[in-house]
C-alpha cells in the first residue's frame, strides 16, 4: 500500500491518496470507513458498473449509473447527479463517491462542489488517465458546445482510492489514453520538482514493455511517480495562476482536436500526444530545443505505439484554440519544451502561429 497526501496550506486542505492492488471487494469498506459511515450516493461509469457492481456491492438504491464518454460530460448528466443526491436527502456532511474514469470524476466532482455549496467527494479512478492525473488536484468540469471543460470549479476530494487492479480490464485505447498523460509528466518533470534529477523519462524508456503488458507493480510505481509530481505542482499552485499551467503541456492543441472531432474519433490521451508532438515542432522552430531532444522525445512516444492522427486544417485548429480558456484576446498560450524534462509558457498571436507553422 502506498499512501500519499495532498496538503494545500492556505485552504487547510489535506487529503489522502491510497494506491494499492488489494482485492477490489475490500474497497467498499475502506471508503465507508473514510466517510465515517455517513449517508452517500455512488456515481458509477456504466462500463465499470457492468464489470464490478457485484464485487463492489454498493446498494442499488444509492447507485446512479452514467454513460461513458467525453460527450456525456454535459449539463444533463450533472443535473441527474444533483437530483439523485437531493432525492436521497444528502446533507453537506454526507458524501458523493465517483467510481469511473476522468469523465465520471470530473462531472461528479462538479456536482459535489455545487451540491449545497460543497459536499464531501470521494474519487475512485478506474482508468490510467484518471489514476495518474484527473482524480488528484481538484479540477472539476463539464463541457459546453464552445469547448472542453469550460464550466467547472476547483474542488478537492476528501480522499482518492486508486486500486491498480481496475487497470486490468480497461480497453487498450483507454489504457493508451492514460499513457498520453504519463508521457506529459515525463516531459515536465523538472518543473514539478526542480530539486530532483528527472527520472520518469528513464523509467518509461526502461520499462515500456512492462508498462504495455500492464505489470501491476510497474503500474503502481508509475502511478506513484506521476501523482507525486502532480502533488508537488498542485500544492504550490492549486488554482493554476502560475506553475500548474505546465500540466497543460500538449493540451492547447490536443483540446482543439478533441473539440473539432466532437470527442468521437480520438481519446483525450491520443490528442495530448498529438499536442505534445505539435509543441515539439513549435519549440524546435523557435529554437527553444535542439533536434536531439526533439528526437529523444519522439522516440519515447514511438515506444508506446500511437497511431498518427489525421491532419486538420490549421485555420480550424487555430480558431478553436482561441476559445481555449488559457487564451486571451490577443494570445494563444502554449506550454513548450525548453530543455530536458523542462517546459515554459509562451504566447503566440494567431498570425505568428500561422507564420511559424507554415514555414
Ligand atoms: N489535468 C491538469 C490539471 O489537473 O491541472
Coordinates of N, CA, C and O and ligand atoms in Angstrom, one line a residue, residues 133-134 136-139 154 181 184-185 230 234 240 244 247-248 251, ligand 1:
X133 N -3.8 11.4 -13.2 CA -3.9 12.8 -13.4 C -5.2 13.4 -12.9 O -5.2 14.1 -11.9
X134 N -6.4 13.0 -13.5 CA -7.6 13.9 -13.2 C -8.2 13.7 -11.8 O -8.9 14.5 -11.3
X136 N -6.7 13.7 -9.0 CA -5.9 14.4 -8.0 C -5.8 15.9 -8.4 O -5.6 16.2 -9.6
X137 N -6.0 16.8 -7.5 CA -5.8 18.2 -7.7 C -7.0 19.0 -7.8 O -6.9 20.2 -7.9
X138 N -8.2 18.4 -7.8 CA -9.4 19.2 -7.6 C -10.0 19.9 -8.8 O -10.9 20.7 -8.7
X139 N -9.6 19.6 -10.0 CA -10.3 20.2 -11.2 C -11.6 19.4 -11.4 O -11.5 18.2 -11.6
X154 N -12.7 24.5 -8.9 CA -11.6 23.8 -8.2 C -12.2 23.3 -6.9 O -12.6 24.1 -6.1
X181 N -1.1 11.0 -20.8 CA -0.8 11.9 -19.7 C 0.5 11.6 -18.9 O 1.2 12.4 -18.5
X184 N 3.3 13.1 -20.7 CA 3.3 14.5 -20.4 C 4.1 14.7 -19.1 O 5.0 15.6 -19.1
X185 N 3.9 13.9 -18.1 CA 4.6 14.1 -16.8 C 6.1 13.9 -17.0 O 6.9 14.6 -16.4
X230 N 2.4 15.5 -9.6 CA 1.2 16.3 -9.6 C 1.0 17.0 -8.3 O 0.6 18.2 -8.2
X234 N 0.3 20.9 -7.5 CA -0.9 21.4 -7.0 C -0.8 22.1 -5.7 O -1.4 23.1 -5.4
X240 N -4.1 27.3 -10.6 CA -3.5 27.4 -11.9 C -3.2 28.9 -12.3 O -3.6 29.4 -13.4
X244 N 1.0 25.6 -12.2 CA 0.1 24.5 -12.6 C -0.2 24.5 -14.1 O -0.6 23.4 -14.7
X247 N 0.9 21.7 -16.5 CA 0.2 20.4 -16.6 C -0.6 20.4 -17.9 O -1.2 19.4 -18.3
X248 N -0.7 21.6 -18.6 CA -1.4 21.7 -19.8 C -0.5 21.4 -21.0 O -0.9 21.6 -22.2
X251 N -1.9 20.1 -24.2 CA -3.4 20.2 -24.2 C -4.0 21.3 -25.0 O -5.2 21.2 -25.4
Ligands
LIG1 N1 -5.1 17.9 -15.7 C1 -4.4 19.1 -15.5 C2 -4.5 19.6 -14.1 O1 -5.1 19.0 -13.2 O2 -4.2 20.7 -13.9

